[in-house]
Coordinates of C-alpha atoms in Angstrom, one line a residue:
M1 CA -10.1 -29.5 -18.5
G2 CA -7.1 -31.9 -18.4
L3 CA -5.2 -29.5 -16.1
A4 CA -3.4 -31.2 -13.2
V5 CA -2.5 -27.9 -11.5
L6 CA -4.0 -24.5 -11.7
L7 CA -1.5 -21.8 -10.6
V8 CA -2.9 -18.6 -9.3
A9 CA -0.5 -15.8 -8.4
F10 CA -1.8 -13.1 -6.1
A11 CA -0.6 -9.5 -6.8
A12 CA 0.7 -7.4 -3.7
A13 CA -2.4 -5.5 -2.6
G14 CA -0.8 -3.7 0.4
A15 CA -1.8 -3.7 4.0
E16 CA -5.1 -2.0 3.5
S17 CA -6.6 -4.5 1.0
A18 CA -5.3 -7.5 2.9
A19 CA -6.9 -6.2 6.2
A20 CA -10.2 -5.5 4.4
D21 CA -10.3 -9.0 2.9
R22 CA -9.7 -10.6 6.3
E23 CA -12.8 -8.7 7.6
G24 CA -14.9 -10.4 4.9
F25 CA -16.1 -7.4 3.0
L26 CA -18.0 -8.4 -0.2
L27 CA -17.5 -6.6 -3.5
A28 CA -20.3 -4.3 -4.7
A29 CA -20.9 -1.6 -7.3
G30 CA -18.5 1.3 -6.8
D31 CA -15.5 -0.7 -5.6
T32 CA -12.3 -0.3 -7.6
L33 CA -10.0 -3.4 -8.3
R34 CA -6.5 -3.7 -9.7
L35 CA -6.1 -6.6 -12.2
D36 CA -2.7 -7.7 -13.3
I37 CA -2.1 -10.4 -15.9
L38 CA 1.3 -11.6 -14.8
D39 CA 1.9 -13.5 -18.1
D40 CA 2.3 -10.3 -20.1
D41 CA 4.5 -7.2 -19.8
K42 CA 1.6 -4.8 -19.6
E43 CA 0.9 -2.6 -16.6
P44 CA -1.9 -3.6 -14.2
V45 CA -5.3 -2.1 -15.1
D46 CA -7.8 -0.6 -12.6
V47 CA -11.4 -1.8 -13.1
T48 CA -14.5 -0.5 -11.3
V49 CA -17.4 -2.8 -10.3
A50 CA -20.3 -1.5 -12.4
E51 CA -23.9 -1.1 -11.3
D52 CA -24.7 -4.6 -12.7
G53 CA -22.0 -6.1 -10.4
T54 CA -19.5 -6.8 -13.2
I55 CA -16.0 -5.7 -14.2
Q56 CA -14.5 -5.5 -17.6
A57 CA -11.4 -7.8 -17.6
P58 CA -8.8 -7.5 -20.4
Y59 CA -9.3 -10.0 -23.3
L60 CA -12.3 -11.5 -21.4
G61 CA -14.9 -8.8 -21.1
S62 CA -17.7 -8.8 -18.5
V63 CA -17.2 -10.9 -15.3
E64 CA -19.7 -10.7 -12.4
V65 CA -17.9 -10.2 -9.0
A66 CA -20.5 -8.5 -6.9
G67 CA -21.3 -10.4 -3.7
L68 CA -17.9 -12.1 -3.7
G69 CA -14.9 -11.6 -1.5
I70 CA -11.7 -10.6 -3.3
T71 CA -10.3 -14.2 -3.1
D72 CA -13.4 -15.7 -4.6
A73 CA -13.5 -13.0 -7.3
L74 CA -9.9 -13.9 -8.2
S75 CA -10.9 -17.5 -8.5
R76 CA -13.9 -16.7 -10.8
V77 CA -11.8 -14.4 -13.1
T78 CA -9.1 -17.1 -13.3
E79 CA -11.7 -19.8 -14.2
R80 CA -13.3 -17.6 -16.9
Y81 CA -9.9 -17.1 -18.6
V82 CA -9.4 -20.9 -18.6
E83 CA -13.0 -21.6 -19.8
K84 CA -12.7 -19.1 -22.7
G85 CA -9.4 -20.7 -23.7
I86 CA -7.6 -17.4 -23.4
F87 CA -5.0 -18.8 -21.1
V88 CA -4.1 -22.4 -20.3
V89 CA -2.5 -21.8 -16.9
P90 CA -3.3 -18.2 -16.1
K91 CA -1.4 -16.2 -13.6
I92 CA -3.7 -13.4 -12.4
G93 CA -3.3 -10.8 -9.7
L94 CA -6.5 -9.2 -8.3
S95 CA -6.7 -6.8 -5.3
V96 CA -9.0 -4.2 -4.0
L97 CA -7.7 -0.7 -4.7
T98 CA -10.5 1.2 -3.0
Y99 CA -13.8 0.2 -1.5
R100 CA -16.8 2.4 -2.0
P101 CA -16.8 5.4 0.4
V102 CA -18.8 5.8 3.6
F103 CA -21.0 8.8 4.2
V104 CA -21.3 10.8 7.5
T105 CA -24.4 13.1 7.9
G106 CA -26.3 14.8 10.6
D107 CA -24.9 16.9 13.5
V108 CA -21.3 16.8 12.4
R109 CA -18.9 19.6 11.4
Q110 CA -18.1 18.3 7.8
P111 CA -20.8 16.0 6.5
G112 CA -19.9 14.2 3.3
S113 CA -18.3 11.1 1.8
Y114 CA -15.0 9.7 3.1
P115 CA -12.7 6.9 1.8
F116 CA -13.3 3.6 3.5
Q117 CA -10.6 2.4 5.8
P118 CA -10.3 -1.1 7.4
R119 CA -11.5 -1.3 11.0
L120 CA -13.5 1.8 10.6
T121 CA -15.9 2.5 13.5
V122 CA -18.7 5.0 14.1
E123 CA -16.3 6.9 16.4
K124 CA -13.6 7.1 13.7
A125 CA -16.1 8.1 11.1
L126 CA -17.2 10.9 13.4
G127 CA -13.6 12.0 13.6
L128 CA -13.2 12.0 9.8
A129 CA -16.2 14.4 9.6
G130 CA -14.6 16.8 12.1
G131 CA -16.6 15.8 15.2
Q132 CA -20.0 17.0 16.3
I133 CA -21.4 20.4 15.4
T134 CA -20.4 23.5 17.3
A135 CA -23.0 24.6 19.9
A136 CA -25.0 27.7 19.2
A137 CA -24.6 30.8 21.4
T138 CA -27.7 29.8 23.4
E139 CA -26.6 26.2 23.8
D140 CA -27.4 24.5 27.1
P141 CA -24.2 24.3 29.3
I142 CA -24.6 20.5 29.8
L143 CA -25.1 20.1 26.0
A144 CA -22.1 22.3 25.3
R145 CA -19.9 20.2 27.7
A146 CA -21.2 17.0 26.2
R147 CA -20.4 18.3 22.7
I148 CA -16.9 19.3 23.8
R149 CA -16.3 15.9 25.3
G150 CA -17.3 14.3 22.0
E151 CA -14.9 16.6 20.2
L152 CA -12.2 15.7 22.7
D153 CA -12.8 12.0 22.0
A154 CA -12.3 12.7 18.3
V155 CA -9.2 14.7 19.0
D156 CA -7.9 11.9 21.2
S157 CA -8.2 9.5 18.2
T158 CA -6.2 12.0 16.1
I159 CA -3.5 12.2 18.8
I160 CA -3.3 8.5 19.0
R161 CA -3.2 8.0 15.2
E162 CA -0.5 10.7 14.7
A163 CA 1.6 9.6 17.7
L164 CA 1.6 5.9 16.5
G165 CA 2.3 7.1 13.0
I166 CA 5.3 9.0 14.2
A167 CA 6.5 6.0 16.3
R168 CA 6.1 3.7 13.2
L169 CA 8.2 6.1 11.0
R170 CA 10.9 6.3 13.7
A171 CA 11.1 2.5 13.9
Q172 CA 11.1 2.4 10.1
L173 CA 14.0 4.8 9.8
N174 CA 15.9 2.6 12.3
G175 CA 15.2 -0.6 10.4
R176 CA 13.1 -2.2 13.2
K177 CA 9.9 -4.2 12.9
E178 CA 8.6 -3.3 16.3
I179 CA 7.4 0.0 17.9
K180 CA 9.1 0.8 21.2
E181 CA 7.8 3.1 23.9
E182 CA 10.6 5.6 23.2
D183 CA 9.4 5.9 19.6
L184 CA 6.2 7.6 20.8
P185 CA 6.4 11.4 21.2
A186 CA 6.8 12.1 25.0
E187 CA 3.9 14.6 24.9
A188 CA 1.5 12.0 23.5
R189 CA 2.4 8.8 25.4
A190 CA -0.4 9.4 28.0
Y191 CA -3.0 9.3 25.3
V192 CA -1.8 6.0 23.6
T193 CA -3.7 3.6 25.9
G194 CA -7.0 1.6 25.7
P195 CA -8.7 -0.5 23.0
V196 CA -8.6 2.2 20.3
A197 CA -4.9 2.7 20.8
E198 CA -4.3 -1.0 20.6
T199 CA -6.3 -1.3 17.4
M200 CA -4.4 1.5 15.8
R201 CA -1.1 0.2 17.1
A202 CA -1.8 -3.2 15.4
V203 CA -2.5 -1.4 12.1
E204 CA 0.7 0.6 12.3
L205 CA 2.7 -2.5 13.1
Q206 CA 1.3 -4.2 10.0
I207 CA 2.1 -1.1 7.9
L208 CA 5.6 -1.2 9.3
K209 CA 6.1 -4.9 8.6
N210 CA 4.7 -4.6 5.1
D211 CA 7.0 -1.6 4.4
L212 CA 10.1 -3.3 5.7
D213 CA 9.3 -6.6 3.9
G214 CA 8.5 -4.8 0.7
F215 CA 11.8 -2.8 0.9
A216 CA 13.8 -5.9 1.7
A217 CA 12.2 -7.8 -1.3
R218 CA 12.9 -4.9 -3.7
T219 CA 16.5 -4.6 -2.4
K220 CA 17.1 -8.3 -2.7
I221 CA 15.9 -8.3 -6.4
L222 CA 18.3 -5.4 -7.2
E223 CA 21.2 -7.0 -5.3
Q224 CA 20.7 -10.3 -7.1
G225 CA 20.6 -8.5 -10.4
I226 CA 23.9 -6.8 -9.5
V227 CA 25.5 -10.1 -8.6
E228 CA 24.3 -11.7 -11.9
A229 CA 25.5 -8.7 -13.9
E230 CA 29.0 -8.8 -12.3
R231 CA 29.2 -12.6 -12.9
G232 CA 28.2 -12.0 -16.5
L233 CA 31.0 -9.4 -16.9
V234 CA 33.6 -11.8 -15.5
L235 CA 32.5 -14.5 -18.0
L236 CA 32.6 -11.9 -20.8
Q237 CA 36.1 -10.9 -19.7
Q238 CA 37.3 -14.5 -19.8
L239 CA 35.7 -15.0 -23.2
S240 CA 37.4 -11.8 -24.4
E241 CA 40.8 -13.1 -23.3
K242 CA 40.2 -16.4 -25.1
I243 CA 39.2 -14.6 -28.3
S244 CA 42.2 -12.3 -28.1
E245 CA 44.4 -15.4 -27.9
S246 CA 42.6 -16.8 -30.9
V247 CA 43.0 -13.6 -32.9
A248 CA 46.8 -13.6 -32.1
F249 CA 47.0 -17.2 -33.1
S250 CA 45.1 -16.6 -36.4
Q251 CA 47.4 -13.6 -37.2
A252 CA 50.5 -15.8 -36.6
E253 CA 49.2 -18.5 -38.8
L254 CA 48.3 -16.0 -41.5
D255 CA 51.8 -14.5 -41.4
R256 CA 53.4 -17.9 -41.7
A257 CA 51.1 -18.9 -44.5
R258 CA 52.0 -15.8 -46.5
K259 CA 55.7 -16.6 -46.2
L260 CA 55.1 -20.2 -47.3
Q261 CA 53.0 -18.9 -50.2
K262 CA 56.0 -16.8 -51.4
Q263 CA 58.0 -20.0 -51.3
G264 CA 55.4 -21.8 -53.3
I265 CA 54.5 -24.1 -50.4
K266 CA 51.0 -22.6 -49.6
T267 CA 48.4 -21.8 -52.1
L268 CA 46.5 -18.5 -52.3
N269 CA 43.3 -20.2 -51.3
E270 CA 44.8 -21.5 -48.1
V271 CA 46.0 -17.9 -47.3
N272 CA 42.6 -16.5 -48.0
T273 CA 41.0 -19.1 -45.7
L274 CA 43.3 -18.0 -42.9
E275 CA 42.5 -14.3 -43.6
R276 CA 38.8 -15.1 -43.3
Q277 CA 39.3 -17.0 -40.0
R278 CA 41.3 -14.0 -38.6
A279 CA 38.5 -11.6 -39.7
A280 CA 35.8 -13.7 -38.0
D281 CA 37.8 -13.8 -34.8
E282 CA 38.1 -10.1 -34.8
V283 CA 34.4 -9.7 -35.3
R284 CA 33.7 -12.0 -32.4
Q285 CA 36.1 -9.9 -30.3
L286 CA 34.3 -6.7 -31.2
Q287 CA 30.9 -8.3 -30.3
V288 CA 32.2 -9.4 -26.9
L289 CA 33.6 -6.0 -26.2
A290 CA 30.3 -4.4 -27.1
N291 CA 28.4 -6.8 -24.9
M292 CA 30.8 -6.0 -22.0
S293 CA 30.1 -2.3 -22.5
D294 CA 26.3 -2.9 -22.4
D295 CA 26.6 -5.0 -19.3
R296 CA 28.6 -2.4 -17.5
R297 CA 25.9 0.2 -18.3
A298 CA 23.2 -2.2 -17.0
L299 CA 25.3 -2.9 -13.8
G300 CA 25.6 0.9 -13.2
L301 CA 21.9 1.3 -13.7
L302 CA 21.1 -1.4 -11.2
K303 CA 23.4 0.1 -8.6
S304 CA 21.8 3.5 -9.2
Q305 CA 18.4 2.1 -8.7
L306 CA 19.4 0.4 -5.5
A307 CA 20.8 3.7 -4.1
E308 CA 17.7 5.6 -5.3
L309 CA 15.4 3.1 -3.6
E310 CA 16.9 3.7 -0.2
H311 CA 17.1 7.5 -0.7
T312 CA 13.5 7.8 -1.8
R313 CA 12.2 5.6 1.0
Q314 CA 14.2 7.7 3.6
Q315 CA 13.1 11.0 2.1
E316 CA 9.4 10.0 2.0
A317 CA 9.6 8.8 5.6
L318 CA 11.2 12.1 6.8
V319 CA 8.6 14.2 5.0
D320 CA 5.7 12.1 6.4
L321 CA 7.3 12.4 9.9
Q322 CA 7.4 16.2 9.6
T323 CA 3.8 16.3 8.5
R324 CA 2.7 14.1 11.4
N325 CA 4.6 16.1 14.0
A326 CA 2.8 19.2 12.9
A327 CA -0.6 17.4 13.0
L328 CA 0.2 16.0 16.4
A329 CA 1.1 19.5 17.8
K330 CA -2.1 20.9 16.4
A331 CA -4.3 18.1 17.9
I332 CA -2.7 18.5 21.3
A333 CA -3.2 22.3 21.2
T334 CA -6.9 21.7 20.3
R335 CA -7.4 19.3 23.1
R336 CA -5.9 21.7 25.7
A337 CA -8.2 24.4 24.5
G338 CA -11.2 22.0 24.8
E339 CA -10.1 21.1 28.4
E340 CA -10.0 24.8 29.3
Q341 CA -13.5 25.3 27.9
I342 CA -14.8 22.4 30.1
M343 CA -13.1 23.8 33.2
L344 CA -14.8 27.2 32.6
M345 CA -18.2 25.5 32.1
S346 CA -17.7 23.5 35.3
S347 CA -18.0 26.7 37.3
L348 CA -21.8 26.7 36.8
A349 CA -23.8 26.9 40.0
A350 CA -25.0 23.5 41.4
Q351 CA -28.6 24.6 41.1
D352 CA -28.2 25.5 37.5
A353 CA -26.4 22.3 36.7
A354 CA -29.1 20.3 38.4
Q355 CA -31.7 21.8 36.2
N356 CA -29.9 20.5 33.1
R357 CA -30.3 16.8 32.1
E358 CA -27.9 14.6 30.3
I359 CA -28.1 14.8 26.6
V360 CA -28.5 11.9 24.2
I361 CA -26.7 11.2 21.0
N362 CA -28.4 9.0 18.4
Y363 CA -26.0 7.0 16.1
T364 CA -27.7 5.2 13.2
I365 CA -26.1 3.2 10.4
R366 CA -28.0 3.0 7.1
R367 CA -26.8 -0.1 5.3
E368 CA -28.0 -1.7 2.1
I369 CA -28.7 -5.4 2.7
D370 CA -29.9 -7.5 -0.3
G371 CA -31.0 -4.4 -2.1
T372 CA -32.9 -3.0 0.9
V373 CA -31.7 0.0 3.0
T374 CA -31.9 -0.9 6.7
N375 CA -31.5 1.5 9.7
I376 CA -29.3 0.0 12.4
A377 CA -28.9 1.4 15.9
A378 CA -25.2 1.9 16.7
T379 CA -22.7 2.9 19.3
P380 CA -19.3 4.7 18.9
E381 CA -17.6 1.2 18.8
T382 CA -19.9 -0.2 16.1
A383 CA -17.9 -1.3 13.0
V384 CA -18.7 0.5 9.7
S385 CA -18.8 -1.3 6.3
P386 CA -18.1 0.1 2.8
G387 CA -21.0 2.1 1.5
D388 CA -22.6 2.7 4.9
V389 CA -24.2 6.0 5.8
V390 CA -23.5 7.1 9.4
V391 CA -26.2 9.5 10.8
V392 CA -25.3 11.4 14.0
K393 CA -28.1 13.3 15.8
I394 CA -28.0 15.2 19.1
A395 CA -31.4 15.1 20.9
P396 CA -32.8 15.9 24.3
P397 CA -33.3 12.8 26.6
E398 CA -37.0 12.8 26.3
N399 CA -36.8 12.0 22.6
P400 CA -38.0 8.4 22.4
A401 CA -36.0 7.9 19.2
S402 CA -32.7 8.3 21.1
V403 CA -30.8 5.0 21.4
A404 CA -27.4 5.9 22.9
V405 CA -26.5 8.0 25.9
L406 CA -23.2 9.9 25.8
D407 CA -20.4 8.2 27.7
K408 CA -22.6 5.1 28.3
A409 CA -22.3 1.8 26.4
A410 CA -25.2 0.6 24.3
K411 CA -25.8 -2.8 22.7
P412 CA -23.5 -3.0 19.6
V413 CA -24.6 -4.2 16.1
Q414 CA -24.3 -7.9 15.8

């Protein structure tokens, strides 16, 4: 199209959209995107991928993005703006606001839909749904102990998540980009181990880095604005002083001309010209003073915004820290109660325990692939994609449909 360079500006999507894009999720109906035309002064718009796989882009209309990653979708939208002649060198930001939710059904406490999160696994989805169902009064002791162990696993995930969230907030409040061991609550450190903890730690570190980088960027913009405003005030002050000298000079020349007019040396026209010059200098002086007043107000506003940015960030972090501390205390209390239940159940007679066989938990993921719903055998570690349905079923071991034994690893989804 005769264009030597096509500039594409990516809008900040946040840690969650960036992580999801790296995992290669493809857009589908139900996903919500944020589209920002950086060439105008309008706010970004949120667009939903319709059932036919399209979004409605401003000034452009329908654009098909289903089946594309967010980077390819941005390229397609940008190309359409150029093809339609709407923009010559478009600067477009496109990011994923929310992916379509996941659904958890079966033998769980709270079946339903839950917002998709990057690096979501079957185990984490089970935790979102409140863990496995509570056993009935006549529940087999081995089944009950297995159920409680599953609940404790979900509680452990909550403890790890809240503990790492607290550590991240403490590091944030101290202006650090790393999480130290002492940032973790002492009562939760023993739980923050293993692959799940390392995965969650990586996410929290990315959140911490994004927050600090974003705060530093916003602070730098405001500080640069303050420096420019102060420099502008200095220049206006210098200009004001020059104009004041000019006004004084014009007044002196006018006074001299009036005396010479009385002596017949200067004409009335010459005096009038000097009067107009003095009036013009005074107008310029008033304009500069008004500009100085406006710039002082703008400088004060920038300084206020800088102070408010830091205060708001600190306040939000403290409120989040308080909420997470309460959630952590509740999770630890829940785990201790579960441990006590297992200890009580372990007092069963050896003969009674021998008559009970190990239970089986069946994890299945229902995923739409090329328009066809496919059932996939899964384990707690299996990754969940946007729009998946996670089915959890507790069954006796003789059930041939069972595919995963509690506390034993099964072959993961490829």
